[in-house]
Coordinates of C-alpha atoms in Angstrom, one line a residue:
Chain A
M1 CA 14.5 135.7 59.9
I2 CA 10.9 136.7 59.9
V3 CA 9.9 133.1 60.5
D4 CA 12.4 132.8 63.4
L5 CA 11.0 136.0 64.9
A6 CA 7.5 134.7 64.5
I7 CA 8.3 131.4 66.2
I8 CA 10.0 133.2 69.2
T9 CA 7.0 135.5 69.5
L10 CA 4.6 132.6 69.3
K11 CA 6.5 130.7 72.0
A12 CA 6.6 133.7 74.3
V13 CA 2.9 134.5 73.9
L14 CA 2.0 130.9 74.3
V15 CA 3.9 130.6 77.6
V16 CA 2.6 133.8 79.1
A17 CA -0.9 132.8 78.1
M18 CA -0.6 129.4 79.6
V19 CA 0.8 130.8 82.9
L20 CA -2.0 133.4 83.1
N21 CA -4.7 130.9 82.2
L22 CA -3.4 128.3 84.7
A23 CA -3.3 131.1 87.3
G24 CA -7.0 131.8 86.5
V25 CA -7.9 128.2 86.7
L26 CA -6.0 127.9 90.0
G27 CA -8.3 130.6 91.4
W28 CA -11.2 128.2 90.8
I29 CA -9.3 125.2 92.1
E30 CA -8.3 127.1 95.2
R31 CA -11.9 128.1 96.0
K32 CA -13.6 124.8 95.0
G33 CA -10.7 122.8 96.4
S34 CA -10.8 124.5 99.8
A35 CA -14.6 123.9 99.9
L36 CA -13.9 120.2 99.2
I37 CA -11.2 120.1 101.9
Q38 CA -13.4 121.8 104.5
D39 CA -16.6 119.9 103.5
R40 CA -18.4 123.0 102.3
I41 CA -20.3 123.5 99.0
G42 CA -18.4 126.8 98.3
A43 CA -18.3 129.2 95.4
N44 CA -21.8 128.6 94.1
R45 CA -23.6 131.9 94.4
A46 CA -23.2 133.3 90.9
S47 CA -25.0 131.6 88.1
I48 CA -26.1 132.3 84.6
F49 CA -29.7 131.1 84.1
G50 CA -29.3 128.8 87.1
F51 CA -26.0 127.4 85.7
A52 CA -23.3 127.7 88.3
G53 CA -20.9 125.2 86.6
L54 CA -19.2 124.0 89.8
G55 CA -18.3 127.5 90.8
L56 CA -16.7 128.2 87.4
V57 CA -19.2 131.1 86.8
N58 CA -18.4 132.5 90.2
T59 CA -14.6 132.4 89.9
L60 CA -13.9 132.9 86.2
I61 CA -16.7 135.3 85.2
A62 CA -18.2 137.0 88.3
D63 CA -15.0 137.6 90.3
P64 CA -12.9 139.2 87.5
L65 CA -15.9 141.4 86.5
K66 CA -16.3 142.5 90.1
F67 CA -12.6 143.3 90.4
L68 CA -12.5 145.2 87.1
T69 CA -15.6 147.3 87.8
K70 CA -14.7 148.2 91.4
E71 CA -13.4 151.7 92.4
D72 CA -9.7 152.0 92.1
F73 CA -8.9 153.7 95.4
I74 CA -5.6 155.4 96.0
P75 CA -4.9 156.6 99.6
P76 CA -5.0 160.5 99.5
K77 CA -1.8 160.7 101.5
G78 CA -0.1 157.8 99.6
D79 CA 2.1 158.1 96.6
R80 CA -0.1 158.0 93.4
F81 CA 2.7 157.0 91.0
L82 CA 4.3 154.3 93.1
H83 CA 1.0 153.0 94.3
T84 CA 0.1 152.3 90.6
L85 CA 3.5 151.0 89.7
A86 CA 3.7 148.4 92.6
P87 CA 1.2 145.8 91.2
C88 CA 3.0 145.8 87.9
M89 CA 6.3 145.2 89.7
A90 CA 4.7 142.3 91.6
L91 CA 3.2 140.7 88.4
F92 CA 6.2 141.2 86.1
P93 CA 8.8 138.9 87.6
A94 CA 6.2 136.1 88.1
L95 CA 5.4 136.2 84.4
V96 CA 8.9 136.4 82.9
T97 CA 10.6 133.7 85.0
F98 CA 8.9 131.0 83.0
A99 CA 10.9 132.1 79.9
V100 CA 13.8 129.8 80.8
I101 CA 11.7 126.8 81.8
P102 CA 11.6 124.2 79.0
F103 CA 8.1 122.7 78.3
G104 CA 9.3 120.1 75.8
D105 CA 12.3 118.8 74.0
V106 CA 12.9 119.8 70.4
L107 CA 10.2 119.9 67.8
N108 CA 11.3 119.0 64.2
F109 CA 9.2 120.9 61.8
G110 CA 10.5 120.1 58.3
E111 CA 14.0 121.5 58.2
R112 CA 13.5 123.5 61.3
V113 CA 14.4 122.4 64.8
I114 CA 12.4 124.3 67.4
N115 CA 13.6 124.3 71.0
L116 CA 10.5 124.1 73.2
Q117 CA 11.7 126.8 75.6
V118 CA 11.3 130.6 75.2
A119 CA 14.9 131.7 76.0
S120 CA 17.8 129.3 76.0
L121 CA 20.2 131.0 78.3
N122 CA 23.5 129.3 79.5
I123 CA 22.8 130.9 82.9
G124 CA 19.1 129.8 83.1
I125 CA 18.9 129.2 86.8
L126 CA 20.7 132.4 87.7
Y127 CA 18.1 134.3 85.6
V128 CA 15.3 132.6 87.7
F129 CA 16.9 133.9 90.9
A130 CA 17.6 137.4 89.4
M131 CA 13.9 137.7 88.5
G132 CA 12.8 136.3 91.8
S133 CA 14.9 138.9 93.7
L134 CA 13.0 141.6 91.8
G135 CA 9.7 140.4 93.3
V136 CA 10.5 142.1 96.5
Y137 CA 9.9 145.5 95.0
G138 CA 6.3 145.0 94.3
I139 CA 5.7 144.4 98.0
V140 CA 8.0 147.0 99.5
I141 CA 6.9 149.8 97.2
G142 CA 3.2 148.8 97.4
A143 CA 3.4 148.9 101.1
W144 CA 5.2 152.2 101.3
A145 CA 3.1 153.9 98.7
S146 CA -0.1 153.0 100.6
N147 CA 1.0 155.2 103.6
N148 CA -0.6 152.7 106.0
K149 CA 1.0 151.2 109.0
F150 CA -0.5 147.7 108.4
S151 CA 0.7 147.8 104.8
M152 CA 4.2 148.8 106.0
L153 CA 4.3 146.1 108.5
G154 CA 3.3 143.6 105.9
G155 CA 5.8 145.0 103.4
V156 CA 8.7 144.8 106.0
R157 CA 7.7 141.2 106.9
G158 CA 7.4 140.2 103.3
S159 CA 10.7 141.5 102.1
A160 CA 12.6 140.1 105.1
Q161 CA 11.0 136.8 104.5
M162 CA 11.7 136.8 100.7
I163 CA 15.3 137.8 101.1
S164 CA 15.9 135.1 103.8
Y165 CA 14.4 132.3 101.8
E166 CA 16.1 133.4 98.6
V167 CA 19.4 132.5 100.3
A168 CA 18.2 129.0 101.3
M169 CA 16.6 128.5 97.9
G170 CA 19.8 129.4 96.0
L171 CA 21.9 127.2 98.1
S172 CA 19.6 124.2 97.8
V173 CA 19.8 124.3 94.0
I174 CA 23.6 124.2 94.1
G175 CA 23.5 120.4 94.7
I176 CA 21.4 120.0 91.5
L177 CA 23.8 122.1 89.5
M178 CA 26.7 120.1 90.8
V179 CA 25.1 116.8 89.8
Y180 CA 24.1 117.8 86.3
G181 CA 27.0 120.2 85.8
T182 CA 25.0 122.9 84.0
L183 CA 23.0 126.1 84.7
E184 CA 20.8 125.7 81.6
L185 CA 17.4 124.3 82.5
Q186 CA 16.9 122.6 79.2
D187 CA 20.2 120.6 79.7
I188 CA 19.1 119.7 83.2
A189 CA 15.8 118.4 81.9
R190 CA 17.6 116.5 79.1
D191 CA 20.1 114.9 81.6
Q192 CA 17.2 113.5 83.6
G193 CA 16.3 111.2 80.7
T194 CA 19.2 108.9 81.5
L195 CA 18.9 106.0 84.0
I196 CA 20.5 105.8 87.4
R197 CA 22.3 102.6 86.4
D198 CA 24.3 104.7 83.9
L199 CA 25.5 107.0 86.6
M200 CA 26.3 104.3 89.3
P201 CA 30.0 104.2 90.3
S202 CA 31.5 100.8 90.0
W203 CA 31.9 100.2 93.8
L204 CA 28.1 100.6 94.2
S205 CA 27.2 98.3 91.3
F206 CA 25.6 95.8 93.7
L207 CA 22.7 98.4 94.1
T208 CA 22.1 98.5 90.3
P209 CA 19.5 95.7 90.2
I210 CA 17.5 97.5 93.0
V211 CA 17.5 101.1 91.9
G212 CA 19.2 101.1 88.5
W213 CA 15.9 101.1 86.6
L214 CA 14.9 104.5 88.0
P215 CA 15.2 107.6 85.7
A216 CA 18.0 110.0 87.0
W217 CA 15.5 112.6 88.1
G218 CA 16.6 115.2 90.6
I219 CA 14.3 113.8 93.3
F220 CA 16.3 110.5 93.4
L221 CA 19.7 112.1 93.2
Q222 CA 19.0 115.1 95.5
P223 CA 16.1 114.3 97.8
V224 CA 17.2 116.7 100.5
A225 CA 17.6 119.5 98.0
F226 CA 14.0 118.9 96.8
I227 CA 12.6 119.3 100.4
L228 CA 14.6 122.5 101.0
F229 CA 13.8 124.0 97.6
F230 CA 10.1 123.3 97.8
T231 CA 9.9 124.7 101.3
A232 CA 11.7 127.8 100.2
A233 CA 9.6 128.1 97.1
V234 CA 6.4 128.0 99.1
A235 CA 7.8 130.7 101.4
E236 CA 8.7 132.8 98.3
T237 CA 5.1 132.7 97.1
K238 CA 4.0 134.1 100.5
R239 CA 1.2 131.7 101.1
I240 CA 0.1 129.8 104.2
P241 CA 2.1 128.6 106.2
F242 CA 4.3 131.5 105.2
D243 CA 1.6 134.2 104.7
L244 CA 3.0 136.5 107.4
P245 CA 3.1 139.5 105.0
E246 CA -0.7 139.2 104.5
G247 CA -1.7 137.7 107.9
E248 CA -5.4 138.5 107.7
S249 CA -5.9 138.1 111.5
E250 CA -3.0 140.4 112.3
L251 CA -2.5 142.9 109.5
V252 CA -6.0 143.1 107.8
A253 CA -4.4 142.2 104.4
G254 CA -0.8 143.2 104.8
Y255 CA 1.0 144.9 102.0
H256 CA -2.1 145.1 99.7
V257 CA -4.6 146.4 102.3
E258 CA -5.0 149.7 100.4
Y259 CA -5.5 148.0 97.0
S260 CA -8.8 147.4 95.3
G261 CA -10.2 146.6 91.9
G262 CA -7.8 145.9 89.0
K263 CA -4.6 146.6 91.0
F264 CA -5.6 144.1 93.7
L265 CA -6.4 141.6 90.9
M266 CA -2.8 142.1 89.6
F267 CA -1.3 141.2 93.1
F268 CA -3.7 138.3 93.2
A269 CA -2.8 137.0 89.7
G270 CA 0.9 137.6 90.5
E271 CA 0.6 135.3 93.5
F272 CA -1.0 132.5 91.4
A273 CA 1.6 133.0 88.6
E274 CA 4.3 132.6 91.3
I275 CA 2.6 129.3 92.2
V276 CA 2.7 128.1 88.6
T277 CA 6.4 129.2 88.3
A278 CA 7.4 127.5 91.5
A279 CA 5.6 124.3 90.2
G280 CA 7.4 124.6 86.9
L281 CA 10.8 125.0 88.6
V282 CA 10.2 122.0 90.9
T283 CA 9.1 119.9 87.9
T284 CA 12.1 120.9 85.8
L285 CA 14.8 120.6 88.6
F286 CA 13.5 117.5 90.4
F287 CA 10.9 115.6 88.4
G288 CA 12.4 115.4 84.9
G289 CA 10.8 118.4 83.4
W290 CA 9.1 117.2 80.2
Q291 CA 10.6 113.7 80.5
V292 CA 8.3 110.7 80.4
P293 CA 10.2 107.8 82.0
Y294 CA 12.0 105.7 79.3
L295 CA 10.7 107.9 76.4
M296 CA 13.6 108.8 74.2
R297 CA 13.6 110.9 71.0
D298 CA 12.4 107.9 68.9
G299 CA 10.2 106.1 71.3
F300 CA 10.2 104.0 74.5
H301 CA 13.3 102.1 75.5
F302 CA 12.5 100.1 78.5
P303 CA 15.3 99.1 80.9
W304 CA 14.2 95.5 81.0
G305 CA 14.5 95.3 77.2
G306 CA 12.1 96.0 74.5
T307 CA 11.5 99.2 72.5
L308 CA 8.4 100.8 71.2
L309 CA 9.0 103.3 68.4
L310 CA 6.6 106.2 68.1
P311 CA 6.1 109.0 65.6
H312 CA 7.9 112.3 66.4
L313 CA 4.8 114.4 66.8
L314 CA 3.2 112.0 69.3
I315 CA 6.4 112.0 71.4
V316 CA 6.5 115.8 71.5
L317 CA 2.8 115.9 72.5
M318 CA 3.4 113.3 75.2
Q319 CA 6.4 115.4 76.6
V320 CA 4.4 118.6 76.7
T321 CA 1.5 116.8 78.3
A322 CA 3.8 115.2 80.9
F323 CA 5.2 118.6 81.7
T324 CA 1.7 120.2 82.1
V325 CA 0.4 117.3 84.2
K326 CA 3.4 117.6 86.6
V327 CA 3.1 121.4 86.9
V328 CA -0.6 121.1 87.6
F329 CA 0.1 118.4 90.2
F330 CA 2.6 120.6 92.1
C331 CA 0.2 123.6 91.9
W332 CA -2.4 121.3 93.5
V333 CA 0.1 120.3 96.2
Q334 CA 0.7 123.9 97.0
I335 CA -3.0 124.6 97.3
L336 CA -3.5 121.5 99.4
L337 CA -0.7 122.8 101.7
R338 CA -2.4 126.2 102.1
W339 CA -5.6 124.6 103.3
S340 CA -4.0 122.0 105.5
V341 CA -1.5 123.7 107.8
P342 CA -1.8 126.7 110.1
R343 CA 0.4 129.9 109.8
F344 CA 3.8 130.0 111.4
R345 CA 4.7 132.6 113.9
Y346 CA 7.1 135.2 112.6
D347 CA 10.1 134.1 114.7
Q348 CA 9.4 130.5 113.6
V349 CA 9.6 131.6 109.9
M350 CA 13.0 133.3 110.5
R351 CA 14.3 130.4 112.5
L352 CA 13.2 127.8 109.9
G353 CA 14.9 129.9 107.1
W354 CA 18.2 130.8 108.8
K355 CA 18.8 128.1 111.3
M356 CA 17.3 125.0 109.6
L357 CA 17.1 125.4 105.8
L358 CA 20.4 127.3 105.4
P359 CA 22.7 124.9 107.4
L360 CA 20.9 121.9 105.8
A361 CA 21.5 123.4 102.3
L362 CA 25.2 124.0 103.1
L363 CA 25.4 120.4 104.4
N364 CA 23.8 119.1 101.2
V365 CA 26.3 121.0 99.1
A366 CA 29.2 119.5 101.1
V367 CA 27.8 115.9 101.0
T368 CA 27.2 116.2 97.3
A369 CA 30.7 117.4 96.7
I370 CA 32.2 114.5 98.6
W371 CA 29.9 112.1 96.7
I372 CA 30.9 113.5 93.4
I373 CA 34.6 113.1 94.2
A374 CA 34.0 109.6 95.7
A375 CA 32.1 108.5 92.6
Q376 CA 34.9 109.4 90.2
Chain B
M1 CA 23.1 154.1 62.1
D2 CA 23.0 150.3 62.5
T3 CA 20.8 148.5 65.0
A4 CA 23.5 147.9 67.6
S5 CA 24.5 151.6 67.9
F6 CA 20.8 152.6 67.9
I7 CA 20.1 150.4 70.8
F8 CA 23.2 151.6 72.6
Y9 CA 22.3 155.3 72.2
L10 CA 18.7 154.6 73.2
L11 CA 19.9 152.8 76.4
A12 CA 22.5 155.5 77.1
T13 CA 20.0 158.3 76.8
L14 CA 17.6 156.5 79.2
L15 CA 20.5 155.8 81.5
V16 CA 21.5 159.4 81.6
I17 CA 17.9 160.5 82.2
A18 CA 17.5 157.9 85.1
S19 CA 20.8 159.0 86.7
L20 CA 19.8 162.7 86.5
L21 CA 16.4 161.8 88.1
V22 CA 18.4 160.1 91.0
V23 CA 19.9 163.5 91.7
F24 CA 17.1 165.9 91.0
L25 CA 13.9 164.2 92.2
R26 CA 12.7 165.6 95.5
N27 CA 11.3 162.4 97.1
V28 CA 14.0 160.1 98.4
V29 CA 12.1 156.9 97.6
H30 CA 11.6 158.2 94.0
C31 CA 15.3 158.8 93.8
A32 CA 16.0 155.2 95.0
M33 CA 13.6 153.8 92.4
A34 CA 15.3 155.9 89.7
L35 CA 18.6 154.4 90.8
V36 CA 17.0 150.9 90.5
T37 CA 16.0 151.8 86.9
A38 CA 19.5 153.0 86.1
L39 CA 21.0 149.8 87.5
L40 CA 18.5 147.7 85.4
L41 CA 19.4 149.7 82.3
I42 CA 23.1 148.9 82.9
A43 CA 22.1 145.3 83.2
V44 CA 20.4 145.5 79.8
M45 CA 23.6 147.1 78.4
F46 CA 25.5 144.0 79.5
V47 CA 23.2 141.9 77.5
T48 CA 23.9 143.9 74.4
L49 CA 27.6 143.4 75.1
H50 CA 27.1 139.6 75.1
A51 CA 27.6 139.2 78.8
P52 CA 24.3 137.7 80.1
M53 CA 26.1 136.4 83.2
L54 CA 27.1 140.0 84.2
C55 CA 23.6 141.2 83.5
V56 CA 22.0 138.6 85.8
L57 CA 24.5 139.2 88.5
Q58 CA 23.9 143.0 88.2
V59 CA 20.2 142.5 88.6
M60 CA 20.6 140.0 91.5
V61 CA 23.2 141.8 93.5
Y62 CA 22.5 145.5 92.9
A63 CA 18.8 145.7 92.1
G64 CA 17.7 142.6 94.0
A65 CA 19.8 142.9 97.2
I66 CA 21.6 146.2 97.8
M67 CA 18.9 148.5 96.6
V68 CA 16.3 146.7 98.7
L69 CA 18.5 147.4 101.7
F70 CA 18.8 151.1 100.6
L71 CA 15.0 151.3 100.4
F72 CA 14.6 149.9 103.8
V73 CA 17.0 152.4 105.4
I74 CA 15.3 155.3 103.5
M75 CA 11.8 154.2 104.6
F76 CA 12.8 153.8 108.2
L77 CA 14.8 157.0 108.6
N78 CA 12.9 160.2 108.1
P79 CA 13.9 161.5 104.7
G80 CA 12.5 165.0 105.4
A81 CA 15.3 165.6 108.0
L82 CA 17.9 165.6 105.2
E83 CA 16.2 168.5 103.4
Q84 CA 17.5 171.0 105.9
Q85 CA 21.2 170.9 104.9
R86 CA 20.6 170.8 101.1
G87 CA 22.8 173.8 100.3
L88 CA 25.8 172.4 102.1
W89 CA 25.3 169.0 100.3
W90 CA 25.0 170.6 96.9
G91 CA 28.4 172.3 97.4
F92 CA 30.0 169.1 98.6
G93 CA 28.5 167.1 95.8
T94 CA 29.6 169.5 93.1
L95 CA 33.2 169.5 94.5
L96 CA 33.2 165.6 94.4
A97 CA 31.8 165.5 90.9
M98 CA 34.4 168.0 89.7
M99 CA 37.2 166.0 91.2
L100 CA 35.9 162.8 89.6
A101 CA 35.6 164.6 86.2
G102 CA 39.2 165.9 86.7
V103 CA 40.4 162.3 86.9
L104 CA 38.1 160.7 84.3
V105 CA 38.2 163.3 81.5
P106 CA 42.0 163.3 81.0
L107 CA 42.1 159.6 81.3
V108 CA 39.5 159.0 78.6
A109 CA 40.8 161.7 76.4
T110 CA 44.4 160.5 76.4
S111 CA 43.8 156.7 76.3
D112 CA 44.0 155.1 72.8
L113 CA 41.0 152.8 72.7
P114 CA 40.9 150.4 69.7
A115 CA 38.8 151.8 66.9
D116 CA 37.2 148.5 66.1
P117 CA 35.5 146.6 68.8
V118 CA 36.8 143.1 69.4
A119 CA 34.3 140.4 68.8
A120 CA 33.4 138.4 71.9
T121 CA 34.2 134.7 71.8
E122 CA 31.6 132.1 72.5
L123 CA 32.8 131.5 76.1
F124 CA 33.2 135.2 76.9
G125 CA 31.3 136.1 80.1
S126 CA 30.1 132.5 80.5
P127 CA 30.0 130.8 84.0
E128 CA 32.9 128.6 83.0
M129 CA 35.2 131.5 82.3
L130 CA 34.1 133.3 85.4
A131 CA 34.7 130.2 87.5
K132 CA 38.0 129.6 86.0
S133 CA 39.4 133.1 86.7
L134 CA 37.8 133.2 90.2
F135 CA 38.8 129.8 91.4
S136 CA 42.2 129.2 89.7
D137 CA 43.8 132.4 88.4
Y138 CA 42.6 134.7 91.2
V139 CA 41.8 132.2 94.0
L140 CA 43.9 134.0 96.6
P141 CA 42.4 137.5 96.2
F142 CA 38.9 135.9 96.0
E143 CA 39.4 134.1 99.3
I144 CA 40.8 137.2 100.9
A145 CA 37.8 139.2 99.8
S146 CA 35.5 136.5 101.3
V147 CA 37.4 136.7 104.6
L148 CA 37.0 140.5 104.5
L149 CA 33.2 140.0 104.1
L150 CA 33.1 137.5 106.9
V151 CA 34.9 140.0 109.2
A152 CA 32.3 142.6 108.3
I153 CA 29.5 140.3 109.1
I154 CA 31.0 139.3 112.4
G155 CA 31.7 142.9 113.2
A156 CA 28.0 143.8 112.5
V157 CA 26.8 141.0 114.7
V158 CA 29.1 142.1 117.6
L159 CA 28.0 145.7 117.3
A160 CA 24.3 144.7 117.2
K161 CA 24.8 142.5 120.3
R162 CA 26.5 145.3 122.3
E163 CA 23.5 147.6 121.9
N164 CA 21.5 145.2 124.1

């Protein structure tokens, strides 16, 4: 009992710490990476005894210190209580969503079998969307409590955008749920360990020599869903090209224009935590989660024959590493996007969400249904 | 008191406090946030009743969608304008509450609820059970409800178009 509780607590603390740490590191990657992309030197002002550490001193020591020691300004005509509550409401959903994302298979520790996932829910993906839908409050309440027209405009834009893209995001996942037949993210990750040749219907067996060796990852079974989901996920994180709620050139800083110091840091950290969560979801749903291709519970089983047996601990380590590498990769893709494309116009954002992503997602569901019936 | 009833009474107390705040707070946005709190507490209660699916749907539909819409309407309308007719609304509200109590109290008092709670089965409240009742047992009412919603959406679009 006590040991079980300790294990659960340890997993929860570990996951939150990993997400927050990765969010912090992403702050550095964003600034140094943008400098790299734009051919600048970037983030090199702060140093300790002349040691700038590639901007690490700047972003991981100087920036947080500056944030935490700044004046915490609350607009005199704003709402004191809600102004303080809003950053918490923005950060909370971003941190708890990771609870259902598995970061590894099971770890056998003596008699004990530890599932490498904080909460194993049979409704996992619905939980993700429920928490995602709560993210709107941080923006709306923060915007309203600031009593500032620019904030309010940003808040209205942000909530309309998040609600619109939630619909497309939810519908794009339906295809994945139909293919794997479960809502539990650990089961989805586990199912992606099989090979495509095992799923191939008999009338398509002529294709087996060509694609049969591929692992049954979501990207191969549901490529359209991946594009839709990733687009909607980027829109949900409210970053360029979907940063209309902030829109520096139009709204100063949008919904957090009246925030400074620690509270602004919370909005900032929440945004980066959302990036990590989006990357974790994309990895789990479409890129095998913690799966390493052909790595089963006892070692490698290659489709062209031949096996390589490995010790259990090494396999678990490889799985967790694979998951981390994939997550970091998709975080980097999102940062790359932010520094590569210009911002959409607001009507373009709405048109993309409602008139392109939504019908495509519906079409994907219909095609998937026909495919599943035909493959039986 | 065992852990389960302790958690229930704790949640129930918080729920009553949140619901009272919805009625008694002066600022309408604060009232709306208190209502969100109450809805989230109900969602937690569903978890303690082994119905995680209901909990998640409660959060997604009520807290995540309907209340956001509420907040929007409140923020765009001028909430101060409602303050004027407070006395009238209090009387109306009291009347409604008494009518509701007149229906609910006799119903609860006379009903013979089982003394021992029935243990939930493994599948209770799972997506499988919900899908089965929605799409096989009650498929006709379900479809009729969806047509009703479609009519409402089309009606809203038509009304919005006519303004222009």
